[in-house]
Short mmCIF file of C-alpha atoms in Angstrom, two decimals:
data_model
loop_
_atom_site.label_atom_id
_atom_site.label_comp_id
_atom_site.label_asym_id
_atom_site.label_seq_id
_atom_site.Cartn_x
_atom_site.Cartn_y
_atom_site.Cartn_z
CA UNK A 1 -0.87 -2.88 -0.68
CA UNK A 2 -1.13 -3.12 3.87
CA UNK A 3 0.61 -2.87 -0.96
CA UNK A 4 -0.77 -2.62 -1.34
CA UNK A 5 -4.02 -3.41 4.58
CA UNK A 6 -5.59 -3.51 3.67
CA UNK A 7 -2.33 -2.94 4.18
CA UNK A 8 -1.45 -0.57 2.71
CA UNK A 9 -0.65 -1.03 -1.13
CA UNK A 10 2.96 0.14 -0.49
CA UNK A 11 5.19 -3.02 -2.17
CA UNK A 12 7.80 -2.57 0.69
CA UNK A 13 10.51 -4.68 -0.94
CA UNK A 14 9.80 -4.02 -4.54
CA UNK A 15 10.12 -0.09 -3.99
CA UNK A 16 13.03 -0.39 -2.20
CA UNK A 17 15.25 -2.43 -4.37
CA UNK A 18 12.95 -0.40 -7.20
CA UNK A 19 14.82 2.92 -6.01
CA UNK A 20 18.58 1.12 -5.64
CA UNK A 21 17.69 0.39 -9.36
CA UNK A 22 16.53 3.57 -10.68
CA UNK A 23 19.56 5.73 -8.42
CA UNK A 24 21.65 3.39 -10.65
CA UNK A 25 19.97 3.77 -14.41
CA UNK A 26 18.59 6.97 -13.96
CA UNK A 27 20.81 9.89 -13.24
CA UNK A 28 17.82 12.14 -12.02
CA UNK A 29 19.76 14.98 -10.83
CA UNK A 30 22.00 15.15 -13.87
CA UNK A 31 18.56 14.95 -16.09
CA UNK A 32 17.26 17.68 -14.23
CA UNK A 33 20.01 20.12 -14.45
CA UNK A 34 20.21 19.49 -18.22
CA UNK A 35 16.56 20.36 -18.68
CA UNK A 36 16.62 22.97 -17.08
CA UNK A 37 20.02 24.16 -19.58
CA UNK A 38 17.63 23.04 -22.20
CA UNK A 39 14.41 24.88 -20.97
CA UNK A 40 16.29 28.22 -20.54
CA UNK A 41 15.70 28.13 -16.70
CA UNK A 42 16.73 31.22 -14.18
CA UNK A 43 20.73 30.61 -13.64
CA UNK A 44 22.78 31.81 -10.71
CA UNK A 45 26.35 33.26 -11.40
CA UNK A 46 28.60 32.25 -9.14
CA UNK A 47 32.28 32.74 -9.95
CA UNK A 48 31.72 33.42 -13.21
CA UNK A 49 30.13 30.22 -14.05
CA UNK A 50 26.62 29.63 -14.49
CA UNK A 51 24.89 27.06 -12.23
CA UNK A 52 20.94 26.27 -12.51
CA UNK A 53 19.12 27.76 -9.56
CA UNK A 54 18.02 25.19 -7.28
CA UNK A 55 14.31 24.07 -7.16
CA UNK A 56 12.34 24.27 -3.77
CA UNK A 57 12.64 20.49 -2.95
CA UNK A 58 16.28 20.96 -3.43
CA UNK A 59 16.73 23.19 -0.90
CA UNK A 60 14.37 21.93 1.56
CA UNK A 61 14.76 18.19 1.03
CA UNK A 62 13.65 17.78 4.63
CA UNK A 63 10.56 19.53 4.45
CA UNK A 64 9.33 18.48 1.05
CA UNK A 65 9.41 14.76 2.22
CA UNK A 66 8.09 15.58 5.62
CA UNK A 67 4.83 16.99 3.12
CA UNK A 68 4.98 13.54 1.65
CA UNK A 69 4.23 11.28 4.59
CA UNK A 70 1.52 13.69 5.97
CA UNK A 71 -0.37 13.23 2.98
CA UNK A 72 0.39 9.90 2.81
CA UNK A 73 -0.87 9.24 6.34
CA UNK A 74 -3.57 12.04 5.79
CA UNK A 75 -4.83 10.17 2.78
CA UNK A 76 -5.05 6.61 4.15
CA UNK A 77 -6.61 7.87 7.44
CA UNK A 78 -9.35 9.32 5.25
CA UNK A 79 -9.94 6.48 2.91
CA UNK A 80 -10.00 3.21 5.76
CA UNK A 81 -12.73 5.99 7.48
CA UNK A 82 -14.45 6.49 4.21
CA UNK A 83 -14.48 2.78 3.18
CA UNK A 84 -15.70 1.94 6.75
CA UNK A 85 -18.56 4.31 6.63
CA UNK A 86 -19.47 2.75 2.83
CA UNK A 87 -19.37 -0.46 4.33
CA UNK A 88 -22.02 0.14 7.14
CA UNK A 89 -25.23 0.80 3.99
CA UNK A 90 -23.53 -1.05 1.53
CA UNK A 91 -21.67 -4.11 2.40
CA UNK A 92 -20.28 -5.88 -0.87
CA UNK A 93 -16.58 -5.72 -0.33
CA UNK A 94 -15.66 -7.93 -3.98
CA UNK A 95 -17.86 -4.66 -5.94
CA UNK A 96 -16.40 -2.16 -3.99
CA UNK A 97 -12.38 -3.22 -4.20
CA UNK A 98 -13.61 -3.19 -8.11
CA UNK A 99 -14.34 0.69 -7.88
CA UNK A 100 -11.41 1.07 -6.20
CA UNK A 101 -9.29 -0.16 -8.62
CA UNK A 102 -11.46 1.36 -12.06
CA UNK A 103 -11.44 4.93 -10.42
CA UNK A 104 -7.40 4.33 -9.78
CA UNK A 105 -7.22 3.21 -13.76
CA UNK A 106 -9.14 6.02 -14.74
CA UNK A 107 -6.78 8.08 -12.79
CA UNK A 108 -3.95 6.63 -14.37
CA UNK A 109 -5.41 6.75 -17.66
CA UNK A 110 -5.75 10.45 -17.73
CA UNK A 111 -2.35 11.26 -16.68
CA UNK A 112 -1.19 9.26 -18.80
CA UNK A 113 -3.27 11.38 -21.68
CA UNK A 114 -1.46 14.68 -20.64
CA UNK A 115 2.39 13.59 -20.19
CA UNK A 116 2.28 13.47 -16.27
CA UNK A 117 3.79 10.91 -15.84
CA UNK A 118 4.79 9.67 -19.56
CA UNK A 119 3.37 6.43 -19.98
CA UNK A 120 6.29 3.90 -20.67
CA UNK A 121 5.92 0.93 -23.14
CA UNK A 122 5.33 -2.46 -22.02
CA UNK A 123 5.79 -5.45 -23.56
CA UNK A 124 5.03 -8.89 -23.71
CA UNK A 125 7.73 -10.23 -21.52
CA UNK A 126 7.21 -7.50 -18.86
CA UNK A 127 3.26 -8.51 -18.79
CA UNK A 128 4.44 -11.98 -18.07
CA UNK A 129 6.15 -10.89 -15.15
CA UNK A 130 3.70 -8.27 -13.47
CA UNK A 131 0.64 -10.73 -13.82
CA UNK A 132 1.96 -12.83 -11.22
CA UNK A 133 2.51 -9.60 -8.90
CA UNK A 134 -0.95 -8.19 -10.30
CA UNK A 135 -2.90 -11.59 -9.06
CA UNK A 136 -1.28 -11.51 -5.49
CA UNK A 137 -2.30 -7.64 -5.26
CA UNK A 138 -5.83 -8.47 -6.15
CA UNK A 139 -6.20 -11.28 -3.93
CA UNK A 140 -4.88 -9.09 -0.86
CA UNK A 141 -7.16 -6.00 -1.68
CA UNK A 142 -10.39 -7.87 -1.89
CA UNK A 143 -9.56 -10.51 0.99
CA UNK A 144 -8.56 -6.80 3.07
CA UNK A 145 -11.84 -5.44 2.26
CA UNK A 146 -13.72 -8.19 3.12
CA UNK A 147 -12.23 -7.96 6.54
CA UNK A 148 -12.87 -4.59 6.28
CA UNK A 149 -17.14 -5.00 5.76
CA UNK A 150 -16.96 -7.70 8.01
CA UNK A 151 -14.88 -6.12 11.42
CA UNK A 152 -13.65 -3.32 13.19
CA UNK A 153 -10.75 -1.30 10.93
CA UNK A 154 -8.88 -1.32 13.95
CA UNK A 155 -9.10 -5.00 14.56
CA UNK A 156 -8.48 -5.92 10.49
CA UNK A 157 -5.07 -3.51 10.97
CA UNK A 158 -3.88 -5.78 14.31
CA UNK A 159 -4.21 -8.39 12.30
CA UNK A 160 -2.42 -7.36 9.25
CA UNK A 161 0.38 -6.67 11.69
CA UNK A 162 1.46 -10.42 11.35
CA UNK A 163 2.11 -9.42 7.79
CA UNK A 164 6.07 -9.28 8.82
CA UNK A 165 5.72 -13.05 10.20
CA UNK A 166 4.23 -14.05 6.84
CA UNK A 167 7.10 -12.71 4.91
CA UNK A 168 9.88 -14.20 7.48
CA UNK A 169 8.03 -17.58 6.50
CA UNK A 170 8.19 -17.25 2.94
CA UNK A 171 12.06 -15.73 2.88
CA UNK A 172 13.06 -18.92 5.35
CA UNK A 173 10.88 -21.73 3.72
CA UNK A 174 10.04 -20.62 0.14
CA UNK A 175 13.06 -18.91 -1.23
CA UNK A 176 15.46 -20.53 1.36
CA UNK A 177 16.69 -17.40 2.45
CA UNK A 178 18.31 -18.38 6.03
CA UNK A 179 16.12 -15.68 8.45
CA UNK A 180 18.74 -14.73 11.94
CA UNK A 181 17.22 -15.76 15.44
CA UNK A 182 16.72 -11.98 16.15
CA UNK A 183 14.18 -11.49 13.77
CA UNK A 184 12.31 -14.13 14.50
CA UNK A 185 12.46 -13.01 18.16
CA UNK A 186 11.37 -9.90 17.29
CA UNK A 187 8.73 -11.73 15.63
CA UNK A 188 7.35 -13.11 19.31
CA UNK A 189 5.19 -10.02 20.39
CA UNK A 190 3.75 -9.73 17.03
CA UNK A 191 2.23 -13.09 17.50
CA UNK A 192 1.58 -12.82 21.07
CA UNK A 193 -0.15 -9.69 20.50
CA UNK A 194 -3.04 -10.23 17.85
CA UNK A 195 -3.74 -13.44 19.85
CA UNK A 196 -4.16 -11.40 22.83
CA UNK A 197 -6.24 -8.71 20.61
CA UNK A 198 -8.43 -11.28 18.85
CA UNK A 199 -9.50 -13.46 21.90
CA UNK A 200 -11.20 -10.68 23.48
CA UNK A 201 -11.93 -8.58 20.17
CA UNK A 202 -15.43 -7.39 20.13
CA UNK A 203 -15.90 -7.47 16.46
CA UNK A 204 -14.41 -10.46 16.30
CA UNK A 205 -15.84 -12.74 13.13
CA UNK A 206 -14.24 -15.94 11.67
CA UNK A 207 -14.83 -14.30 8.30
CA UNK A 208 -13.31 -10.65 9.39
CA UNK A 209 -10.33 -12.92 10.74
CA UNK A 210 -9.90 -15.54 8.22
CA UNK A 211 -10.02 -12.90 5.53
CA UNK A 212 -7.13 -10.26 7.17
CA UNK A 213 -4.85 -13.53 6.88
CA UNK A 214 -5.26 -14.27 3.07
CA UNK A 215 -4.56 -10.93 2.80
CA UNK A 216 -1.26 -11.62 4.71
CA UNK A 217 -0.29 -14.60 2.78
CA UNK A 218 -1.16 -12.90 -1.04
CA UNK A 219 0.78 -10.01 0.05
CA UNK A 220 4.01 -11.93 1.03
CA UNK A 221 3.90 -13.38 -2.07
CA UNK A 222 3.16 -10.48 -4.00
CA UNK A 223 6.50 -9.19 -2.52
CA UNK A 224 8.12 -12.72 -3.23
CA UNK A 225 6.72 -12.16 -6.98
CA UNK A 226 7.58 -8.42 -7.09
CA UNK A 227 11.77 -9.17 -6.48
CA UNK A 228 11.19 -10.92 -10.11
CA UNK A 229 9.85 -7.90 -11.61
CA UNK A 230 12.32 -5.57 -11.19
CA UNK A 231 12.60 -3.24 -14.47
CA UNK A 232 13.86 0.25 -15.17
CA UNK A 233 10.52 1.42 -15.83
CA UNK A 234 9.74 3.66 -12.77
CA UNK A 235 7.38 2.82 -10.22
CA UNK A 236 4.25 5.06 -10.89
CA UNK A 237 4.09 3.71 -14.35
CA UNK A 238 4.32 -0.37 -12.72
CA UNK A 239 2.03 0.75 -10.47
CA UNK A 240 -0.72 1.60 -13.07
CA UNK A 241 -0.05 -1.28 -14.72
CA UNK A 242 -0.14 -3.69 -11.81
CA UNK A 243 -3.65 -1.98 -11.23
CA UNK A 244 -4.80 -1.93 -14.65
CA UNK A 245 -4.16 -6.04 -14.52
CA UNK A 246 -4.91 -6.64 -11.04
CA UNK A 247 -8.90 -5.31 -11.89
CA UNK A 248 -9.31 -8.26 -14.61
CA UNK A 249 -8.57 -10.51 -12.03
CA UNK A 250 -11.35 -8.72 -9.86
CA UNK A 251 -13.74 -8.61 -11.77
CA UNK A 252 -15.01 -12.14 -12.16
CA UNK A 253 -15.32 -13.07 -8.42
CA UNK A 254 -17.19 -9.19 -8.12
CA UNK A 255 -19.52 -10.69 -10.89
CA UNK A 256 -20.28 -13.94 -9.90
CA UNK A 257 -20.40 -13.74 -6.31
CA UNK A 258 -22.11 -10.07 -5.39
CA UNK A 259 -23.95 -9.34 -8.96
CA UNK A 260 -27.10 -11.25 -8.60
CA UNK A 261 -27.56 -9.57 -5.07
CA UNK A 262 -26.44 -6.02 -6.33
CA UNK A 263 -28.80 -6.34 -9.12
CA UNK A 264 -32.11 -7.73 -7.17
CA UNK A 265 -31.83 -5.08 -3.97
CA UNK A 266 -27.99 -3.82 -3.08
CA UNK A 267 -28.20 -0.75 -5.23
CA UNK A 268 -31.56 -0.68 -4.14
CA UNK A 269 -31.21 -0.48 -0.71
CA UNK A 270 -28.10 1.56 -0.81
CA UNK A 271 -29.42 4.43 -2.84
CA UNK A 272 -32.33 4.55 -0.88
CA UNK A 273 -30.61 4.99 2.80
CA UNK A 274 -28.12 7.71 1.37
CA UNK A 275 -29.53 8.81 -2.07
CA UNK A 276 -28.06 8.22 -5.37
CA UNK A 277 -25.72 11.78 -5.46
CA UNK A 278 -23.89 10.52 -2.21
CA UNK A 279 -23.50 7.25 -3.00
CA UNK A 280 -22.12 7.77 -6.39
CA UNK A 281 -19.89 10.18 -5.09
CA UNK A 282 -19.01 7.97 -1.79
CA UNK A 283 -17.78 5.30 -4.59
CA UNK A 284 -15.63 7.91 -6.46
CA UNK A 285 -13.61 9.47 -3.52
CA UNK A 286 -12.97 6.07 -1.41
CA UNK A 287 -11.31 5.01 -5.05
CA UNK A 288 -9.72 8.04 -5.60
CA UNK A 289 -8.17 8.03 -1.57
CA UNK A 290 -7.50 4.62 -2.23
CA UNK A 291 -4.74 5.62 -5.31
CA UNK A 292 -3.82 8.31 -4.22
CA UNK A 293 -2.77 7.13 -0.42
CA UNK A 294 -1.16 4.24 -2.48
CA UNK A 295 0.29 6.38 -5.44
CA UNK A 296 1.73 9.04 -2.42
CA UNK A 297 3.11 5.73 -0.61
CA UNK A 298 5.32 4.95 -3.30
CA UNK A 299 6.55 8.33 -4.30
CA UNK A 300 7.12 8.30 0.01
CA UNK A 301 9.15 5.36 0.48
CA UNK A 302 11.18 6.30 -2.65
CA UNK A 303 12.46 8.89 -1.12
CA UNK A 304 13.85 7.58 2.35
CA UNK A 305 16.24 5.10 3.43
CA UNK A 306 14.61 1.70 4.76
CA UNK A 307 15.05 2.42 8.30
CA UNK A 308 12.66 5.94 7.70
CA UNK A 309 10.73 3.52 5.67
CA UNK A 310 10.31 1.11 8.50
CA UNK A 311 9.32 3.72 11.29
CA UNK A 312 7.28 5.56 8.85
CA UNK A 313 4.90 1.60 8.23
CA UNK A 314 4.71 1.35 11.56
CA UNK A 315 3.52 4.86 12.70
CA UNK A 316 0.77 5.08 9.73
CA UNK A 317 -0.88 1.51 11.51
CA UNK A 318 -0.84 3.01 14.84
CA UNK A 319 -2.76 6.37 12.87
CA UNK A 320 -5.13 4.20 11.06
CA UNK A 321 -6.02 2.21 14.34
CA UNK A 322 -6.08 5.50 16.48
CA UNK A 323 -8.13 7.73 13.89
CA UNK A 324 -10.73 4.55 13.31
CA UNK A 325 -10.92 3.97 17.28
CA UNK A 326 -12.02 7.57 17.80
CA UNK A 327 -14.05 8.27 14.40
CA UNK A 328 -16.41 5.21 14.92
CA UNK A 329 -16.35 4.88 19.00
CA UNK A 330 -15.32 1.07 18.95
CA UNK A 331 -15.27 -0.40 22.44
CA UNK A 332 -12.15 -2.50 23.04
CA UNK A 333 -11.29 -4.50 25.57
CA UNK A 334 -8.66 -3.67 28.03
CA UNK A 335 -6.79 -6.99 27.03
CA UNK A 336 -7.64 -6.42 23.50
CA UNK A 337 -5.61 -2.78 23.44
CA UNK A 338 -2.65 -4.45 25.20
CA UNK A 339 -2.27 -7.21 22.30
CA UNK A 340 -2.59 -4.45 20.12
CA UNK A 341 0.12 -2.20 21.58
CA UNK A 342 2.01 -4.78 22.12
CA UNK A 343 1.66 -6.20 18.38
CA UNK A 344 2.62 -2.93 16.88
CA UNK A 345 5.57 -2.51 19.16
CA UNK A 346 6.54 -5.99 17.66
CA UNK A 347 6.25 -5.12 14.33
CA UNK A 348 8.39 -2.00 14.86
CA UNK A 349 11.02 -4.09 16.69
CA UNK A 350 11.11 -6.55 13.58
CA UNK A 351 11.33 -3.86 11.49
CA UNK A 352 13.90 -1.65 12.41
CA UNK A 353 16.12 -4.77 12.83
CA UNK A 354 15.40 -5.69 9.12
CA UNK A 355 16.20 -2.34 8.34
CA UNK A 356 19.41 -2.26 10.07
CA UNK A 357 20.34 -5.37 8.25
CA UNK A 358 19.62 -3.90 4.70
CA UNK A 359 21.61 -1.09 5.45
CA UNK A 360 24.63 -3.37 6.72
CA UNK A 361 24.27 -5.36 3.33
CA UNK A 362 24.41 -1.58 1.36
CA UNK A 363 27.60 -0.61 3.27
CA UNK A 364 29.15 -4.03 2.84
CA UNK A 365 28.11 -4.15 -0.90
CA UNK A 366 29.42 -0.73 -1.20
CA UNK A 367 32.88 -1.41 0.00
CA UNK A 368 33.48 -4.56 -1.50
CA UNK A 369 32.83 -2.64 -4.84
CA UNK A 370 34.98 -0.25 -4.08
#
């Protein structure tokens, strides 16, 4: 989540070999335009022969997925500021990644009730394979919040930039998967940069900072786990499942480690700086932002070829960092917004490189095919 930040709960590699997968198993288009035979839809005669009439995203392609990644960015501006502002009368990160997830469950659950989407079996074998990718997505959401409660958002996000180096690490040393000098080049600023950023950081904490990087490392493995889980089920519906699994595995540390002080004087305390309507309704919104900016990240990066994917990563960290700068009036360092400039332009270098690459592999794939 950096999915899915926290970085963002977007599983970058999972949704993109997710949507080779489904172009291949699911004719969409074809589906559609028999539906719509089906349904009795409006038809256009055109030399005699009738052809469905073409929906609005058809026809503007452009400007339907252009919608997409505004309220995508629009949505995970609003819930880092949100969570942020929750944080600051009510700081237990474990409880609140647990609303998160139980308001995104609850979300799932009651489109699932009314057909939108269709809620697709699953099965023992499949369960096997998501809890792996459902543990790694818990760990990173509750080790992102903590650095959330504990630092500036700004400074939690320029350190989730090393995110790329984490998953470099893994492909090279864990799967074996032989990573070119170039990318690890490109790797150099990323590194350079959140050192820079942290040394002078004014929110800097060991716990803040220690915290962003376990969310690093569960991520890159949730992406190492989620290439095992590939399935034709389509990714809204693994999504909701992933979430529904990944909030028994936050539960217990939620429990154990915040309840006693929730119970004695956090609810307390909290209800009696804001009042009980606000906080209550604080709780629902930052985990309703929360699925949303995730569910709206999927649906996104679904739609666009990994280069557009790439760009579009890198520009909703330099939002989030901007909008959080300016919303809560954090004083940075001058050496501090360097590193962090210069860590971002890292991670776009890295990842328009990688991009390239994939799309080399496609072309290559495709002609040896043909």
């Amino acid at each position: 989540m950096g999915m899915l930040s926290a970085k963002p709960l977007t599983f970058t590699g999972w949704n993109q070999n997710m949507r080779r997968r489904c172009q291949v198993e699911f004719p969409v288009v074809s589906a559609a335009a028999a539906d719509a035979d089906s349904d009795g839809l409006e038809t256009e005669i055109s030399e005699g022969h009738a052809k469905p009439s073409k929906s609005f995203a058809e026809r503007f392609p452009a400007l339907v997925t252009g919608f997409f990644f505004f309220m995508w960015y629009f949505l995970n501006v609003i819930f880092n500021i949100l969570n942020k502002k929750v944080y600051n009368y009510f700081p237990y990160p474990y409880f609140v990644s647990v609303i998160h997830l139980v308001v995104g469950v609850g979300y799932c659950l009651v489109s699932w009730s009314v057909g939108l989407p269709k809620r697709a079996p699953i099965d023992k074998e499949l369960l096997i394979v998501l809890t792996p990718v459902a543990f790694c997505h818990a760990l990173g959401h509750v080790m992102s919040n903590v650095s959330f409660a504990a630092v500036a958002v700004s400074f939690t996000h320029t350190i989730k930039a090393l995110e790329p180096f984490f998953n470099a690490a893994a492909s090279q040393f864990v799967l074996g998967h032989q990573i070119p000098l170039s990318l690890w080049l490109s790797l150099a600023p990323v590194v350079i940069g959140v050192s820079m950023a942290s040394l002078t950081e004014l929110s800097f904490n060991w716990t803040g900072f220690i915290s962003a990087m376990i969310s690093n490392i569960a991520f890159t493995y949730r992406s190492i786990y989620s290439k095992k889980a590939m399935t034709g089920m389509d990714s809204t519906n693994v999504y909701a499942y992933i979430s529904i699994i990944a909030l028994f595995f936050c539960l217990p540390p939620a429990i154990f480690i915040e309840g006693p002080q929730l119970m004695q004087y956090g609810f307390r305390d909290a209800i009696a700086k804001v009042g009980l309507i606000k906080f209550l309704c604080d709780l629902f919104w930052i985990g309703m932002f929360y699925h949303l900016y995730n569910q709206l990240a999927t649906n996104t990066l679904e739609r666009v070829a990994p280069l557009t994917h790439a760009v579009g990563n890198v520009l909703k960290r330099v939002f989030v960092i901007g909008f959080s700068i300016v919303v809560f009036g954090n004083k940075i360092s001058t050496q501090t917004g360097i590193g962090t400039a210069i860590a971002i332009a890292g991670v776009a270098i890295y990842s328009l490189i990688k991009a390239n690459m994939e799309e080399q592999k496609r072309k290559a794939a495709l002609s040896a095919a043909s």
